[in-house]
Amino acid sequence: MPPELGPQELFTRYPGNPILSSADWPYPAHTVFNPGATLLPDGQTLLLVRVEDRRGISHLTAARSMDGFTQWQIDPAPTLAPDPQRHPHETWGVEDPRIVRVKEIDRYVITYTASSQVGPCVAMAMTRDFVRFERRGIVLPPENKDAAIFPRRIGGRWAMIHRPHAAGRGDMWICYSDDMVHWGDHAPLLAARSGAWWDSCKIGLSPPPIRTDHGWLVLYHGVRMTCAGCLYRMGAALLDLDDPTKIIRRGDEWLFGPEAEYERFGDVGYVVFPCGATCDETTGELRIYYGAADTCVAVATARLADIVAYLTA
Ligand code: BMA
């Protein structure tokens, strides 16, 4: 990183933010936020957006754009709707998807929060085209959310970061699987800090881990509880490529937090909540797609190399 770049300057908001709001939706929607993101083979950006209806129940709908900023083509009906008949754990909706393209199985693996009557669970679905989905059901029981797999095997096994909530703690954990269905060898990964820290209340993975030459870049959200409510911000850590339980570096400061009006005011103010990121391998530009104030979708860009330089400085 050029030494003059501080953490507050690593990300730049797209001037046309918010890029998607309920007014853009082709059918009635209350709010649209927290999208997963991926690049399709034809170069389009696909967002799988959480859409909350006027009952309070969320589903997921795909929006596609050639440049990733404008002219979104939004599916005319829910793309992945809760199916409580066959999947009772989805009674209160499906939320906050993370999308990972897994070359080895030629599929996108989507992990999302199934909002059940006994708490949030991690559910998984796979797709090749974002039209037909193979649902794998619950892969981690409640309370758990904010999960995403790594895009390739590590030491011969699949790995997944997740966020159980127990004993008043919300820390990030990692687990492993041979078949992506049965997950074990759970181990703590990153813990919420304490006291006055920005990530003192709870933390959770934001977009799926991003491979860099220096390690797995993990962008995570941290929550601080104040008298006025929760503050959701994003920070970063770098994990060893061969053994992600080894933390190379965890940044002290948050890199991105609610500042713009659309991030401070909405259904849940002072929230930035990225669930998706795309990276242009030619230019090195990283884009994070995030829910702003649980109301609309916005995007911010950074140079991947600058974030890595900040963490390794
Ligand atoms: C978290 C998740 C997100 C939401 C955020 C702020 O716990 O439930 O879906 O955006 O709270 O309300």
Coordinates of C-alpha atoms and ligand atoms in Angstrom, one line a residue:
M1 CA 0.0 0.0 0.0
P2 CA 1.3 3.5 -0.7
P3 CA 2.0 4.6 2.9
E4 CA -0.3 7.6 2.6
L5 CA -3.4 5.4 2.2
G6 CA -5.1 5.1 5.5
P7 CA -7.7 2.4 6.3
Q8 CA -10.4 5.0 5.8
E9 CA -9.3 5.5 2.2
L10 CA -9.0 2.0 1.0
F11 CA -12.6 1.7 -0.2
T12 CA -14.4 4.2 -2.5
R13 CA -18.2 4.4 -2.6
Y14 CA -19.7 4.3 -6.1
P15 CA -21.1 7.8 -6.7
G16 CA -24.3 6.3 -8.1
N17 CA -25.1 4.5 -4.8
P18 CA -27.5 3.0 -3.9
I19 CA -27.4 0.8 -7.0
L20 CA -30.6 -1.1 -6.2
S21 CA -33.7 -0.3 -4.0
S22 CA -37.2 -1.6 -3.7
A23 CA -38.4 1.1 -6.2
D24 CA -36.4 -0.8 -8.9
W25 CA -38.2 -4.1 -8.1
P26 CA -40.4 -5.7 -10.8
Y27 CA -42.9 -6.8 -8.1
P28 CA -43.9 -5.5 -4.6
A29 CA -40.9 -5.5 -2.2
H30 CA -40.4 -3.7 1.1
T31 CA -36.5 -3.6 1.2
V32 CA -33.7 -5.1 -0.9
F33 CA -30.3 -5.7 0.7
N34 CA -27.4 -8.0 1.7
P35 CA -26.7 -9.5 -1.7
G36 CA -24.3 -12.3 -2.5
A37 CA -22.3 -11.6 -5.7
T38 CA -20.4 -13.5 -8.4
L39 CA -19.0 -12.9 -11.9
L40 CA -20.7 -15.1 -14.6
P41 CA -18.7 -16.6 -17.4
D42 CA -20.0 -14.0 -19.9
G43 CA -18.6 -11.2 -17.7
Q44 CA -22.0 -10.2 -16.1
T45 CA -22.1 -9.5 -12.4
L46 CA -24.9 -11.5 -10.7
L47 CA -26.3 -10.4 -7.4
L48 CA -28.5 -12.6 -5.4
V49 CA -30.4 -10.0 -3.4
R50 CA -32.2 -10.5 -0.1
V51 CA -35.7 -9.2 -0.7
E52 CA -37.9 -8.6 2.4
D53 CA -41.7 -8.6 1.7
R54 CA -44.4 -6.8 3.6
R55 CA -44.9 -9.7 5.9
G56 CA -41.2 -9.4 7.0
I57 CA -40.2 -12.7 5.3
S58 CA -37.2 -12.6 3.0
H59 CA -36.5 -14.5 -0.3
L60 CA -33.6 -14.2 -2.8
T61 CA -33.8 -12.7 -6.3
A62 CA -31.1 -12.5 -8.9
A63 CA -30.2 -9.2 -10.6
R64 CA -27.7 -9.2 -13.5
S65 CA -25.6 -6.3 -14.9
M66 CA -23.0 -6.1 -17.6
D67 CA -20.9 -3.4 -15.8
G68 CA -21.8 -4.4 -12.2
F69 CA -23.1 -0.9 -11.4
T70 CA -26.0 0.0 -13.7
Q71 CA -28.9 -1.4 -15.9
W72 CA -29.7 -4.3 -13.6
Q73 CA -32.0 -7.0 -15.1
I74 CA -34.0 -8.3 -12.2
D75 CA -35.8 -11.7 -12.3
P76 CA -39.5 -11.0 -12.5
A77 CA -40.3 -13.3 -9.6
P78 CA -38.4 -14.7 -6.5
T79 CA -35.4 -16.7 -7.7
L80 CA -34.9 -18.8 -4.5
A81 CA -38.0 -18.5 -2.3
P82 CA -38.3 -20.2 1.1
D83 CA -40.0 -23.6 0.8
P84 CA -41.3 -24.3 4.3
Q85 CA -43.3 -27.3 3.1
R86 CA -40.2 -29.3 2.2
H87 CA -37.7 -27.3 4.3
P88 CA -39.5 -26.3 7.6
H89 CA -36.4 -24.5 8.8
E90 CA -37.2 -21.8 6.2
T91 CA -40.5 -20.8 7.8
W92 CA -39.4 -17.2 8.4
G93 CA -37.5 -16.8 5.2
V94 CA -34.1 -17.1 3.6
E95 CA -31.4 -14.4 4.0
D96 CA -27.9 -13.1 3.4
P97 CA -26.5 -15.5 0.7
R98 CA -22.8 -16.0 0.1
I99 CA -21.9 -17.3 -3.4
V100 CA -18.8 -19.3 -4.2
R101 CA -17.9 -20.5 -7.7
V102 CA -16.4 -24.0 -7.2
K103 CA -14.5 -25.0 -10.3
E104 CA -13.9 -28.6 -9.2
I105 CA -17.7 -29.4 -9.2
D106 CA -18.6 -26.8 -11.8
R107 CA -21.2 -25.3 -9.6
Y108 CA -21.9 -22.1 -7.6
V109 CA -22.3 -23.1 -3.9
I110 CA -24.7 -20.8 -2.0
T111 CA -24.8 -20.7 1.7
Y112 CA -27.6 -18.7 3.3
T113 CA -29.4 -18.1 6.5
A114 CA -32.5 -20.2 6.9
S115 CA -34.6 -18.3 9.4
S116 CA -36.3 -21.0 11.5
Q117 CA -38.6 -20.9 14.5
V118 CA -35.7 -22.3 16.6
G119 CA -33.2 -19.7 15.4
P120 CA -31.0 -19.0 12.3
C121 CA -29.4 -22.0 10.6
V122 CA -26.9 -22.3 7.8
A123 CA -28.5 -23.9 4.7
M124 CA -26.8 -24.7 1.4
A125 CA -27.9 -24.8 -2.2
M126 CA -26.0 -25.4 -5.5
T127 CA -26.7 -24.2 -9.0
R128 CA -25.1 -24.0 -12.4
D129 CA -27.3 -21.2 -13.8
F130 CA -29.2 -19.5 -11.0
V131 CA -32.4 -20.9 -12.4
R132 CA -32.4 -24.5 -11.1
F133 CA -31.2 -25.1 -7.6
E134 CA -30.2 -28.3 -5.7
R135 CA -31.1 -27.7 -2.1
R136 CA -28.9 -29.4 0.4
G137 CA -30.9 -28.4 3.5
I138 CA -29.4 -27.4 6.8
V139 CA -25.7 -27.9 7.0
L140 CA -25.2 -26.3 10.4
P141 CA -27.9 -26.2 13.1
P142 CA -29.1 -23.1 15.0
E143 CA -27.9 -20.7 16.1
N144 CA -25.5 -20.2 13.2
K145 CA -25.2 -17.9 10.2
D146 CA -22.6 -15.9 8.1
A147 CA -21.1 -19.0 6.5
A148 CA -19.3 -19.5 3.2
I149 CA -17.0 -22.2 1.9
F150 CA -13.6 -21.7 0.5
P151 CA -13.5 -22.0 -3.4
R152 CA -11.1 -24.9 -3.4
R153 CA -10.1 -27.8 -1.1
I154 CA -7.5 -27.2 1.6
G155 CA -5.4 -30.2 2.5
G156 CA -7.8 -32.3 0.5
R157 CA -10.9 -31.2 2.3
W158 CA -13.5 -28.5 1.8
A159 CA -13.5 -25.8 4.5
M160 CA -16.2 -23.4 5.6
I161 CA -16.2 -20.4 7.9
H162 CA -19.3 -19.9 10.1
R163 CA -20.6 -18.0 13.0
P164 CA -22.2 -19.9 15.8
H165 CA -23.9 -17.9 18.5
A166 CA -23.7 -19.4 22.0
A167 CA -23.1 -18.4 25.6
G168 CA -23.5 -14.8 24.6
R169 CA -20.7 -14.9 22.1
G170 CA -20.6 -14.5 18.3
D171 CA -17.2 -15.6 17.1
M172 CA -16.1 -16.9 13.7
W173 CA -15.3 -20.6 13.5
I174 CA -14.0 -22.9 10.7
C175 CA -14.9 -26.5 9.9
Y176 CA -14.1 -29.1 7.3
S177 CA -15.9 -31.7 5.1
D178 CA -15.1 -34.4 2.6
D179 CA -18.5 -34.1 0.8
M180 CA -19.8 -30.6 1.6
V181 CA -22.7 -32.1 3.5
H182 CA -21.2 -33.4 6.7
W183 CA -19.0 -30.8 8.5
G184 CA -16.7 -31.5 11.4
D185 CA -13.3 -30.6 13.0
H186 CA -14.9 -27.3 14.1
A187 CA -12.3 -24.9 15.5
P188 CA -12.4 -21.2 16.6
L189 CA -11.0 -18.9 14.1
L190 CA -11.4 -15.2 15.1
A191 CA -13.1 -14.0 18.2
A192 CA -15.0 -10.8 18.9
R193 CA -12.8 -8.4 20.8
S194 CA -14.1 -6.7 24.0
G195 CA -14.6 -3.4 25.7
A196 CA -14.5 -0.3 23.4
W197 CA -13.4 -2.1 20.2
W198 CA -15.4 -1.7 17.0
D199 CA -15.8 -5.5 16.8
S200 CA -16.5 -6.1 20.5
C201 CA -20.1 -7.4 20.4
K202 CA -20.0 -10.0 17.7
I203 CA -18.3 -10.7 14.4
G204 CA -19.1 -12.7 11.3
L205 CA -17.8 -13.4 7.8
S206 CA -18.8 -10.9 5.2
P207 CA -18.1 -12.0 1.6
P208 CA -16.6 -15.5 1.1
P209 CA -12.8 -15.7 1.6
I210 CA -10.7 -14.2 -1.3
R211 CA -7.5 -16.0 -2.4
T212 CA -4.4 -13.7 -2.7
D213 CA -0.8 -14.6 -3.1
H214 CA -0.3 -13.6 0.5
G215 CA -3.1 -15.6 2.1
W216 CA -6.9 -15.8 2.3
L217 CA -8.3 -12.3 2.6
V218 CA -11.2 -12.5 5.0
L219 CA -13.5 -9.4 5.2
Y220 CA -15.7 -9.6 8.2
H221 CA -18.3 -7.5 9.9
G222 CA -17.9 -6.4 13.5
V223 CA -20.7 -5.1 15.7
R224 CA -20.4 -2.5 18.5
M225 CA -23.4 -2.1 20.8
T226 CA -24.1 1.5 21.8
C227 CA -26.9 3.2 23.7
A228 CA -28.3 4.2 20.3
G229 CA -28.3 0.6 18.9
C230 CA -25.8 -1.5 16.9
L231 CA -23.0 -0.2 14.6
Y232 CA -22.1 -2.6 11.8
R233 CA -18.7 -2.1 10.2
M234 CA -16.3 -4.1 8.2
G235 CA -12.6 -5.1 8.9
A236 CA -10.1 -7.6 7.5
A237 CA -7.8 -10.4 8.3
L238 CA -5.4 -12.5 6.3
L239 CA -5.3 -16.3 6.8
D240 CA -2.6 -18.8 5.8
L241 CA -3.3 -20.4 2.4
D242 CA -2.5 -23.9 3.5
D243 CA -3.8 -23.7 7.0
P244 CA -6.4 -21.0 7.4
T245 CA -6.6 -21.5 11.2
K246 CA -3.2 -19.6 11.2
I247 CA -4.0 -15.9 11.3
I248 CA -1.3 -14.0 9.5
R249 CA -2.7 -10.7 10.5
R250 CA -5.9 -9.2 11.8
G251 CA -6.3 -5.5 11.1
D252 CA -7.0 -3.3 14.1
E253 CA -9.2 -0.7 12.5
W254 CA -12.4 -1.1 10.6
L255 CA -11.9 -0.4 6.8
F256 CA -15.5 0.5 6.0
G257 CA -18.4 1.8 8.1
P258 CA -21.7 3.6 7.8
E259 CA -21.1 7.2 6.7
A260 CA -23.3 8.0 3.7
E261 CA -26.9 9.0 4.3
Y262 CA -28.2 5.7 2.8
E263 CA -26.1 3.8 5.2
R264 CA -27.2 5.8 8.3
F265 CA -30.9 6.0 7.7
G266 CA -33.3 3.1 6.8
D267 CA -35.0 0.2 8.5
V268 CA -31.9 -0.5 10.6
G269 CA -29.6 2.5 10.5
Y270 CA -25.8 2.6 10.8
V271 CA -25.4 -0.8 9.1
V272 CA -23.1 -1.8 6.2
F273 CA -23.4 -5.5 5.6
P274 CA -21.4 -6.9 2.6
C275 CA -22.3 -10.5 1.6
G276 CA -20.7 -10.4 -1.8
A277 CA -17.5 -9.4 -3.5
T278 CA -16.1 -9.6 -7.0
C279 CA -12.5 -9.2 -8.1
D280 CA -11.3 -8.3 -11.6
E281 CA -8.2 -10.3 -12.0
T282 CA -6.9 -8.1 -14.8
T283 CA -7.2 -4.7 -13.0
G284 CA -7.0 -6.0 -9.4
E285 CA -10.2 -4.1 -8.6
L286 CA -12.2 -5.5 -5.7
R287 CA -15.9 -4.6 -5.4
I288 CA -17.9 -5.2 -2.3
Y289 CA -21.7 -5.3 -2.6
Y290 CA -23.4 -4.5 0.6
G291 CA -26.8 -3.9 2.2
A292 CA -27.1 -0.3 3.5
A293 CA -29.2 0.2 6.6
D294 CA -31.1 -3.1 5.8
T295 CA -32.9 -1.1 3.1
C296 CA -31.0 -0.9 -0.2
V297 CA -27.9 -2.3 -2.1
A298 CA -24.7 -0.3 -2.6
V299 CA -21.2 -1.0 -3.9
A300 CA -17.7 0.2 -3.0
T301 CA -14.4 -0.5 -4.7
A302 CA -10.8 -1.0 -3.6
R303 CA -7.6 -2.2 -4.9
L304 CA -7.1 -5.8 -3.6
A305 CA -3.3 -5.1 -3.5
D306 CA -3.8 -2.1 -1.2
I307 CA -5.8 -4.1 1.3
V308 CA -3.2 -6.8 1.3
A309 CA -0.5 -4.2 1.7
Y310 CA -2.3 -2.6 4.6
L311 CA -2.6 -6.0 6.3
T312 CA 1.0 -7.0 5.7
A313 CA 2.6 -3.6 6.4
Ligands
BMA1 C1 -27.5 -9.2 11.3 C2 -28.1 -10.0 10.1 C3 -28.2 -9.1 8.9 C4 -28.6 -7.7 9.2 C5 -27.9 -7.1 10.3 C6 -28.3 -5.7 10.7 O1 -27.6 -9.9 12.5 O2 -29.3 -10.4 10.5 O3 -29.1 -9.7 8.0 O4 -28.4 -6.9 8.0 O5 -28.1 -7.9 11.5 O6 -29.7 -5.6 11.0

